[in-house]
Coordinates of N, CA, C and O in Angstrom, one line a residue:
M4 N 0.8 -1.2 0.0 CA 0.0 0.1 -0.1 C 0.8 1.3 0.0 O 1.8 1.3 0.7
V5 N 0.6 2.2 -0.8 CA 1.4 3.5 -1.0 C 1.0 4.4 0.0 O -0.3 4.6 0.2
N6 N 1.9 5.0 0.7 CA 1.6 5.9 1.8 C 2.4 7.2 1.4 O 3.5 7.2 1.0
V7 N 1.7 8.4 1.7 CA 2.4 9.7 1.5 C 2.5 10.4 2.9 O 1.4 10.7 3.5
N8 N 3.7 10.6 3.3 CA 3.8 11.1 4.7 C 4.8 12.4 4.8 O 5.6 12.5 4.1
I9 N 4.3 13.1 5.8 CA 5.0 14.3 6.1 C 6.0 13.8 7.0 O 5.8 13.2 8.1
V10 N 7.4 14.2 6.8 CA 8.5 13.6 7.7 C 9.5 14.7 7.8 O 9.6 15.5 7.0
A11 N 10.4 14.4 8.8 CA 11.7 15.3 9.0 C 12.8 14.4 8.3 O 12.7 13.3 8.0
F12 N 13.9 15.1 8.1 CA 15.1 14.6 7.5 C 15.9 14.1 8.7 O 16.8 14.7 9.1
D13 N 15.3 12.9 9.3 CA 16.0 12.4 10.5 C 16.5 11.0 10.3 O 16.4 10.5 9.2
D14 N 16.9 10.5 11.4 CA 17.5 9.0 11.2 C 16.6 8.0 10.6 O 16.8 7.2 9.9
A15 N 15.2 8.2 10.9 CA 14.2 7.3 10.3 C 13.9 7.4 8.9 O 13.5 6.5 8.3
N16 N 14.2 8.6 8.4 CA 13.7 9.0 7.0 C 14.8 9.4 6.0 O 14.7 9.3 4.7
K17 N 15.9 9.9 6.4 CA 17.0 10.5 5.6 C 17.6 9.6 4.6 O 17.9 10.0 3.5
E18 N 17.7 8.3 5.0 CA 18.3 7.3 4.0 C 17.3 7.1 2.9 O 17.9 7.1 1.6
N19 N 16.0 7.0 3.0 CA 15.1 6.8 2.0 C 15.0 8.2 1.1 O 14.9 8.0 -0.2
I20 N 14.9 9.4 1.8 CA 14.9 10.5 0.9 C 16.1 10.6 0.1 O 16.1 10.9 -1.2
R21 N 17.3 10.4 0.6 CA 18.5 10.5 -0.2 C 18.6 9.4 -1.3 O 19.1 9.7 -2.5
L22 N 18.1 8.3 -1.0 CA 18.1 7.2 -2.0 C 17.3 7.7 -3.2 O 17.8 7.6 -4.5
V23 N 16.1 8.2 -3.1 CA 15.3 8.7 -4.2 C 16.0 9.8 -4.9 O 16.1 9.9 -6.1
R24 N 16.5 10.7 -4.2 CA 17.0 12.0 -4.8 C 18.4 11.6 -5.5 O 18.8 12.1 -6.6
E25 N 19.1 10.7 -4.9 CA 20.4 10.1 -5.5 C 20.1 9.6 -6.9 O 20.9 9.8 -8.0
Q26 N 19.0 8.7 -6.9 CA 18.7 8.0 -8.2 C 18.1 9.0 -9.1 O 18.6 9.0 -10.4
V27 N 17.2 9.9 -8.9 CA 16.5 10.7 -9.8 C 17.5 11.9 -10.2 O 17.7 12.2 -11.5
F28 N 18.1 12.6 -9.3 CA 18.8 13.8 -9.6 C 20.3 13.6 -10.0 O 20.7 14.1 -10.9
I29 N 20.9 12.8 -9.2 CA 22.4 12.5 -9.4 C 22.6 11.5 -10.5 O 23.5 11.7 -11.4
Q30 N 21.9 10.4 -10.5 CA 22.2 9.4 -11.5 C 21.6 9.7 -12.8 O 22.2 9.8 -13.9
E31 N 20.2 10.0 -12.8 CA 19.5 10.3 -14.0 C 19.8 11.5 -14.7 O 19.9 11.7 -15.8
Q32 N 19.9 12.6 -13.9 CA 20.0 14.0 -14.3 C 21.4 14.5 -14.3 O 21.6 15.7 -14.6
Q33 N 22.2 13.8 -13.7 CA 23.7 14.0 -13.6 C 23.9 15.4 -12.8 O 24.8 16.1 -13.2
I34 N 23.2 15.6 -11.8 CA 23.4 16.9 -10.9 C 24.5 16.5 -9.9 O 24.5 15.5 -9.3
D35 N 25.4 17.6 -9.7 CA 26.5 17.4 -8.9 C 25.8 17.1 -7.4 O 24.9 17.9 -7.0
P36 N 26.3 16.1 -6.7 CA 25.8 15.9 -5.3 C 25.9 17.1 -4.4 O 25.1 17.1 -3.5
E37 N 27.0 17.8 -4.5 CA 27.0 19.1 -3.6 C 26.0 20.0 -3.9 O 25.6 20.8 -3.1
I38 N 25.5 20.2 -5.1 CA 24.3 21.0 -5.4 C 23.0 20.4 -4.9 O 22.3 21.1 -4.3
E39 N 22.8 19.1 -5.2 CA 21.7 18.4 -4.8 C 21.5 18.5 -3.2 O 20.4 18.7 -2.7
F40 N 22.5 18.0 -2.5 CA 22.4 18.0 -1.1 C 23.2 19.3 -0.5 O 24.4 19.3 -0.2
D41 N 22.3 20.4 -0.4 CA 22.7 21.7 -0.2 C 22.8 22.3 1.3 O 23.0 23.2 1.6
G42 N 22.7 21.2 2.2 CA 22.7 21.5 3.6 C 21.3 22.0 4.1 O 21.4 22.4 5.3
L43 N 20.2 22.1 3.4 CA 19.1 22.7 4.0 C 18.1 21.7 4.4 O 17.0 22.0 4.8
D44 N 18.2 20.4 4.1 CA 17.4 19.3 4.4 C 17.0 19.2 5.8 O 15.7 18.9 6.1
T45 N 17.8 19.4 6.8 CA 17.5 19.4 8.2 C 16.5 20.5 8.5 O 15.8 20.4 9.6
Q46 N 16.5 21.6 7.7 CA 15.6 22.8 8.0 C 14.3 22.7 7.3 O 13.4 23.4 7.7
A47 N 14.1 21.7 6.5 CA 13.0 21.5 5.7 C 12.1 20.5 6.2 O 12.4 19.6 7.1
V48 N 10.8 20.5 5.7 CA 9.7 19.5 5.9 C 9.7 18.7 4.8 O 9.6 19.3 3.6
H49 N 9.7 17.5 4.8 CA 9.8 16.6 3.6 C 8.5 15.9 3.5 O 7.8 15.5 4.4
V50 N 8.2 15.3 2.2 CA 7.3 14.3 1.9 C 8.0 13.0 1.4 O 8.9 13.2 0.8
L51 N 7.6 11.9 2.0 CA 8.1 10.6 1.6 C 7.0 9.7 1.2 O 6.2 9.5 2.0
V52 N 7.2 9.3 0.0 CA 6.2 8.3 -0.5 C 6.9 7.0 -0.5 O 7.8 6.7 -1.0
V53 N 6.2 6.1 0.3 CA 6.6 4.7 0.3 C 5.6 3.6 0.0 O 4.5 3.9 0.2
D54 N 6.0 2.5 -0.4 CA 5.1 1.3 -0.7 C 5.7 0.4 0.2 O 6.8 -0.3 -0.1
G55 N 5.2 0.1 1.4 CA 5.7 -0.8 2.4 C 7.0 -0.2 2.9 O 7.1 1.0 3.5
E56 N 8.2 -0.7 2.6 CA 9.5 -0.2 2.9 C 10.1 0.5 1.8 O 11.3 1.0 1.9
Q57 N 9.6 0.3 0.6 CA 10.2 0.8 -0.7 C 9.8 2.2 -0.9 O 8.8 2.6 -1.0
P58 N 11.0 3.1 -0.9 CA 10.7 4.5 -1.2 C 10.4 4.8 -2.6 O 11.2 4.3 -3.4
L59 N 9.5 5.5 -2.9 CA 8.9 5.8 -4.3 C 9.3 7.3 -4.7 O 9.3 7.5 -5.9
G60 N 9.1 8.2 -3.8 CA 9.2 9.6 -4.1 C 9.5 10.5 -2.9 O 9.3 10.0 -1.7
T61 N 9.7 11.8 -3.1 CA 10.0 12.7 -2.1 C 9.9 14.2 -2.6 O 9.8 14.4 -3.9
G62 N 9.9 15.1 -1.8 CA 9.8 16.5 -2.0 C 10.1 17.1 -0.7 O 10.0 16.6 0.4
R63 N 10.3 18.6 -0.7 CA 10.6 19.3 0.5 C 9.9 20.6 0.3 O 9.7 21.1 -0.7
I64 N 9.7 21.3 1.5 CA 9.4 22.6 1.5 C 10.2 23.3 2.7 O 10.4 22.8 3.8
L65 N 10.7 24.4 2.4 CA 11.5 25.2 3.3 C 10.6 26.3 4.0 O 9.5 26.5 3.7
A66 N 11.1 26.8 5.1 CA 10.4 27.6 5.9 C 9.8 28.9 5.2 O 8.9 29.6 5.6
N67 N 10.5 29.3 4.2 CA 10.1 30.5 3.3 C 9.0 30.1 2.3 O 8.6 31.0 1.5
G68 N 8.6 28.8 2.2 CA 7.6 28.5 1.3 C 8.0 27.9 0.1 O 7.3 27.6 -1.0
H69 N 9.3 27.7 -0.1 CA 9.9 27.2 -1.3 C 9.9 25.7 -1.5 O 10.4 25.0 -0.5
I70 N 9.2 25.2 -2.4 CA 8.9 23.8 -2.6 C 10.1 23.3 -3.6 O 10.4 24.1 -4.6
G71 N 10.6 22.2 -3.3 CA 11.8 21.7 -4.2 C 12.1 20.3 -4.0 O 11.5 19.6 -3.2
R72 N 12.9 19.8 -4.9 CA 13.6 18.4 -4.7 C 12.4 17.4 -4.9 O 12.4 16.4 -4.4
I73 N 11.4 17.7 -5.8 CA 10.3 16.7 -6.2 C 10.9 15.6 -7.1 O 11.4 16.0 -8.1
A74 N 10.9 14.4 -6.5 CA 11.5 13.4 -7.2 C 10.7 12.0 -7.1 O 10.3 11.7 -6.0
I75 N 10.4 11.4 -8.3 CA 9.6 10.0 -8.2 C 10.5 9.0 -8.9 O 11.0 9.4 -10.0
M76 N 10.8 7.9 -8.2 CA 11.6 6.9 -8.9 C 11.1 6.4 -10.2 O 9.8 6.5 -10.4
Q77 N 11.9 6.1 -11.1 CA 11.6 5.9 -12.5 C 10.5 5.0 -12.6 O 9.4 5.0 -13.4
A78 N 10.6 3.8 -12.0 CA 9.7 2.7 -12.0 C 8.2 3.1 -11.4 O 7.3 2.5 -11.7
A79 N 8.1 4.2 -10.7 CA 7.0 4.5 -10.1 C 6.3 5.7 -10.8 O 5.2 6.1 -10.4
R80 N 6.8 6.3 -11.9 CA 6.2 7.3 -12.5 C 5.0 6.9 -13.2 O 4.8 5.8 -13.6
G81 N 4.1 7.9 -13.5 CA 2.9 7.6 -14.3 C 1.8 7.3 -13.5 O 0.7 6.8 -13.9
Q82 N 2.0 7.1 -12.1 CA 1.0 6.8 -11.1 C 0.3 7.8 -10.3 O -0.4 7.7 -9.4
G83 N 0.6 9.1 -10.6 CA 0.1 10.3 -10.0 C 0.8 10.6 -8.6 O 0.3 11.3 -7.7
L84 N 1.9 10.0 -8.4 CA 2.6 10.3 -7.0 C 3.2 11.6 -7.0 O 3.3 12.2 -5.9
G85 N 3.7 12.2 -8.1 CA 4.3 13.6 -8.2 C 3.1 14.5 -7.8 O 3.3 15.4 -7.0
V86 N 1.8 14.3 -8.2 CA 0.7 15.1 -7.8 C 0.5 15.0 -6.3 O 0.4 16.0 -5.5
K87 N 0.6 13.8 -5.8 CA 0.3 13.6 -4.3 C 1.5 14.3 -3.6 O 1.2 14.8 -2.5
V88 N 2.7 14.2 -4.0 CA 3.9 14.9 -3.3 C 3.6 16.5 -3.3 O 3.6 17.0 -2.1
V89 N 3.3 16.9 -4.3 CA 3.1 18.4 -4.5 C 1.9 18.9 -3.6 O 1.9 19.8 -2.9
R90 N 0.8 18.1 -3.7 CA -0.5 18.6 -3.0 C -0.1 18.3 -1.5 O -0.7 19.2 -0.6
A91 N 0.5 17.4 -1.1 CA 0.8 17.2 0.4 C 1.8 18.4 0.8 O 1.4 18.9 2.1
L92 N 2.7 18.9 0.1 CA 3.5 20.1 0.5 C 2.6 21.3 0.6 O 2.7 22.1 1.4
V93 N 1.8 21.5 -0.4 CA 0.9 22.6 -0.5 C 0.0 22.7 0.7 O -0.3 23.7 1.3
E94 N -0.7 21.5 1.0 CA -1.5 21.4 2.2 C -0.9 21.8 3.3 O -1.4 22.5 4.3
Y95 N 0.4 21.2 3.6 CA 1.2 21.5 4.8 C 1.4 23.1 4.9 O 1.3 23.6 6.0
A96 N 1.8 23.7 3.7 CA 1.9 25.2 3.7 C 0.6 25.9 4.2 O 0.7 26.8 4.9
K97 N -0.5 25.4 3.7 CA -1.8 26.0 4.1 C -2.0 26.0 5.6 O -2.3 26.8 6.2
Q98 N -1.8 24.7 6.1 CA -1.9 24.4 7.5 C -1.0 25.4 8.4 O -1.3 25.8 9.5
Q99 N 0.3 25.7 7.7 CA 1.1 26.6 8.5 C 0.8 28.0 8.3 O 1.4 28.8 8.9
G100 N -0.2 28.4 7.5 CA -0.5 29.8 7.3 C 0.5 30.4 6.2 O 0.4 31.7 6.3
Y101 N 1.2 29.7 5.4 CA 1.9 30.4 4.5 C 1.0 31.2 3.5 O 0.0 30.8 3.0
P102 N 1.4 32.5 3.0 CA 0.6 33.2 2.2 C 0.7 32.6 0.8 O -0.1 32.7 -0.1
K103 N 1.9 31.9 0.4 CA 2.0 31.4 -0.9 C 3.2 30.3 -0.9 O 3.9 30.3 0.0
V104 N 3.4 29.6 -1.9 CA 4.4 28.7 -2.2 C 5.0 29.0 -3.5 O 4.3 29.5 -4.3
D105 N 6.3 28.8 -3.7 CA 6.9 28.9 -4.9 C 7.8 27.7 -5.2 O 8.2 27.1 -4.3
L106 N 8.3 27.7 -6.5 CA 9.3 26.5 -6.9 C 9.9 26.9 -8.2 O 9.4 27.8 -8.9
G107 N 11.0 26.4 -8.4 CA 11.7 26.5 -9.7 C 11.5 25.3 -10.5 O 12.1 24.2 -10.1
A108 N 10.6 25.2 -11.4 CA 10.2 24.0 -12.2 C 11.1 23.8 -13.4 O 11.5 24.8 -14.1
Q109 N 11.7 22.7 -13.5 CA 12.5 22.2 -14.8 C 11.4 22.6 -15.9 O 10.2 22.2 -15.7
T110 N 11.8 23.1 -17.0 CA 11.0 23.6 -17.9 C 10.0 22.5 -18.6 O 8.9 22.7 -18.7
H111 N 10.6 21.3 -18.6 CA 9.8 20.2 -19.1 C 8.5 19.9 -18.2 O 7.5 19.2 -18.5
A112 N 8.6 20.4 -16.9 CA 7.6 20.1 -15.9 C 6.6 21.2 -15.6 O 5.7 21.3 -14.8
V113 N 6.8 22.4 -16.6 CA 6.0 23.5 -16.2 C 4.5 23.3 -16.3 O 3.7 23.6 -15.6
D114 N 4.1 22.6 -17.4 CA 2.7 22.1 -17.5 C 2.0 21.3 -16.3 O 0.9 21.5 -16.0
F115 N 2.9 20.4 -15.8 CA 2.6 19.7 -14.6 C 2.1 20.5 -13.5 O 1.1 20.5 -13.0
Y116 N 3.0 21.4 -13.2 CA 2.8 22.4 -12.1 C 1.7 23.4 -12.4 O 1.0 23.6 -11.5
R117 N 1.5 23.8 -13.6 CA 0.5 24.6 -14.0 C -0.9 24.0 -13.7 O -1.8 24.5 -13.2
K118 N -1.0 22.6 -14.1 CA -2.3 21.9 -13.8 C -2.5 22.0 -12.3 O -3.8 21.7 -11.9
L119 N -1.5 22.0 -11.5 CA -1.8 22.0 -10.0 C -2.1 23.3 -9.5 O -2.3 23.4 -8.2
G120 N -2.1 24.3 -10.4 CA -2.4 25.6 -9.8 C -1.4 26.6 -9.7 O -1.5 27.7 -9.2
F121 N -0.1 26.3 -10.1 CA 1.0 27.3 -10.1 C 1.1 28.0 -11.3 O 0.7 27.7 -12.4
I122 N 1.5 29.3 -11.1 CA 1.6 30.4 -12.2 C 3.1 30.7 -12.5 O 3.7 31.0 -11.5
P123 N 3.5 30.6 -13.7 CA 4.9 31.0 -13.9 C 5.2 32.5 -13.8 O 4.1 33.3 -14.0
Y124 N 6.3 32.9 -13.4 CA 6.6 34.3 -13.3 C 8.1 34.5 -13.7 O 8.8 33.6 -13.4
G125 N 8.5 35.8 -14.0 CA 9.9 36.0 -14.4 C 10.4 35.2 -15.5 O 9.7 34.6 -16.2
D126 N 11.7 35.3 -15.7 CA 12.3 34.7 -17.0 C 12.8 33.3 -16.4 O 13.1 33.1 -15.3
E127 N 13.1 32.5 -17.5 CA 13.7 31.1 -17.2 C 15.2 31.5 -16.6 O 15.7 32.5 -17.1
F128 N 15.6 30.5 -15.9 CA 17.0 30.5 -15.3 C 17.6 29.2 -15.4 O 16.9 28.1 -15.6
I129 N 18.9 29.1 -15.3 CA 19.7 27.9 -15.4 C 20.1 27.6 -13.8 O 20.7 28.3 -13.2
E130 N 19.7 26.4 -13.5 CA 20.3 25.8 -12.1 C 20.6 24.4 -12.4 O 20.0 23.6 -13.0
A131 N 21.8 24.1 -11.8 CA 22.5 22.8 -12.1 C 22.5 22.3 -13.5 O 22.1 21.2 -14.0
N132 N 22.8 23.3 -14.4 CA 23.0 23.2 -15.9 C 21.6 22.7 -16.5 O 21.4 22.1 -17.6
I133 N 20.4 23.0 -15.8 CA 19.0 22.7 -16.3 C 18.2 23.9 -16.3 O 18.3 24.7 -15.4
T134 N 17.5 24.2 -17.5 CA 16.6 25.3 -17.5 C 15.4 25.2 -16.6 O 14.7 24.1 -16.6
H135 N 15.1 26.2 -15.8 CA 14.0 26.2 -15.0 C 13.2 27.5 -15.1 O 13.6 28.5 -15.7
Q136 N 11.9 27.3 -14.6 CA 11.0 28.5 -14.6 C 10.4 28.7 -13.3 O 10.0 27.8 -12.6
A137 N 10.6 29.9 -12.8 CA 10.0 30.2 -11.4 C 8.5 30.1 -11.5 O 7.9 30.7 -12.4
M138 N 7.8 29.6 -10.5 CA 6.5 29.4 -10.4 C 5.9 29.7 -9.1 O 6.6 29.4 -8.0
E139 N 4.7 30.3 -8.8 CA 4.2 30.3 -7.6 C 2.7 30.1 -7.4 O 1.9 29.9 -8.6
M140 N 2.1 30.0 -6.2 CA 0.7 29.6 -6.0 C 0.4 30.4 -4.7 O 1.1 30.3 -3.7
L141 N -0.6 31.4 -4.9 CA -1.1 32.0 -3.6 C -2.0 31.1 -3.0 O -2.8 30.4 -3.6
L142 N -1.9 31.1 -1.6 CA -2.8 30.1 -0.9 C -3.9 30.8 -0.1 O -3.9 31.9 0.2
E143 N -5.1 30.1 -0.3 CA -6.2 30.5 0.5 C -6.4 29.9 1.7 O -6.0 28.7 1.9
H144 N -6.8 30.6 2.6 CA -7.1 30.2 4.2 C -8.3 30.4 4.5 O -9.0 31.2 4.2
P145 N -8.9 29.2 5.2 CA -10.3 29.2 5.6 C -10.5 30.3 6.6 O -9.7 30.9 7.5

């Protein structure tokens, strides 16, 4: 059974979070590990998607509302897990009273984030040798 959990980057979860990000960003996308593991993980709140003990996906949100490091293992793609990760992070932000969330979408993923309610702003930029587009979502609170 697939579970989507809000977790800390702690002893219980960091190995699985790192495993997903190493596979997706470092192995597949050839991102430098020093860029990928930027020292901010212990300050972030993470989402970890698991099927039993098997990690399938992850993402994080920083205290300033910046969402990032959304990654789904190749074998688990196409099952809507990326949507679940982003929605869980947005819901967390709403619960914390954040006025908005933002992210830097790899340009191939702009439509994915647009469908979830993010709006592009500004010019495209390069990060880790990959073209990105800044996007944001204003949050409504009850």
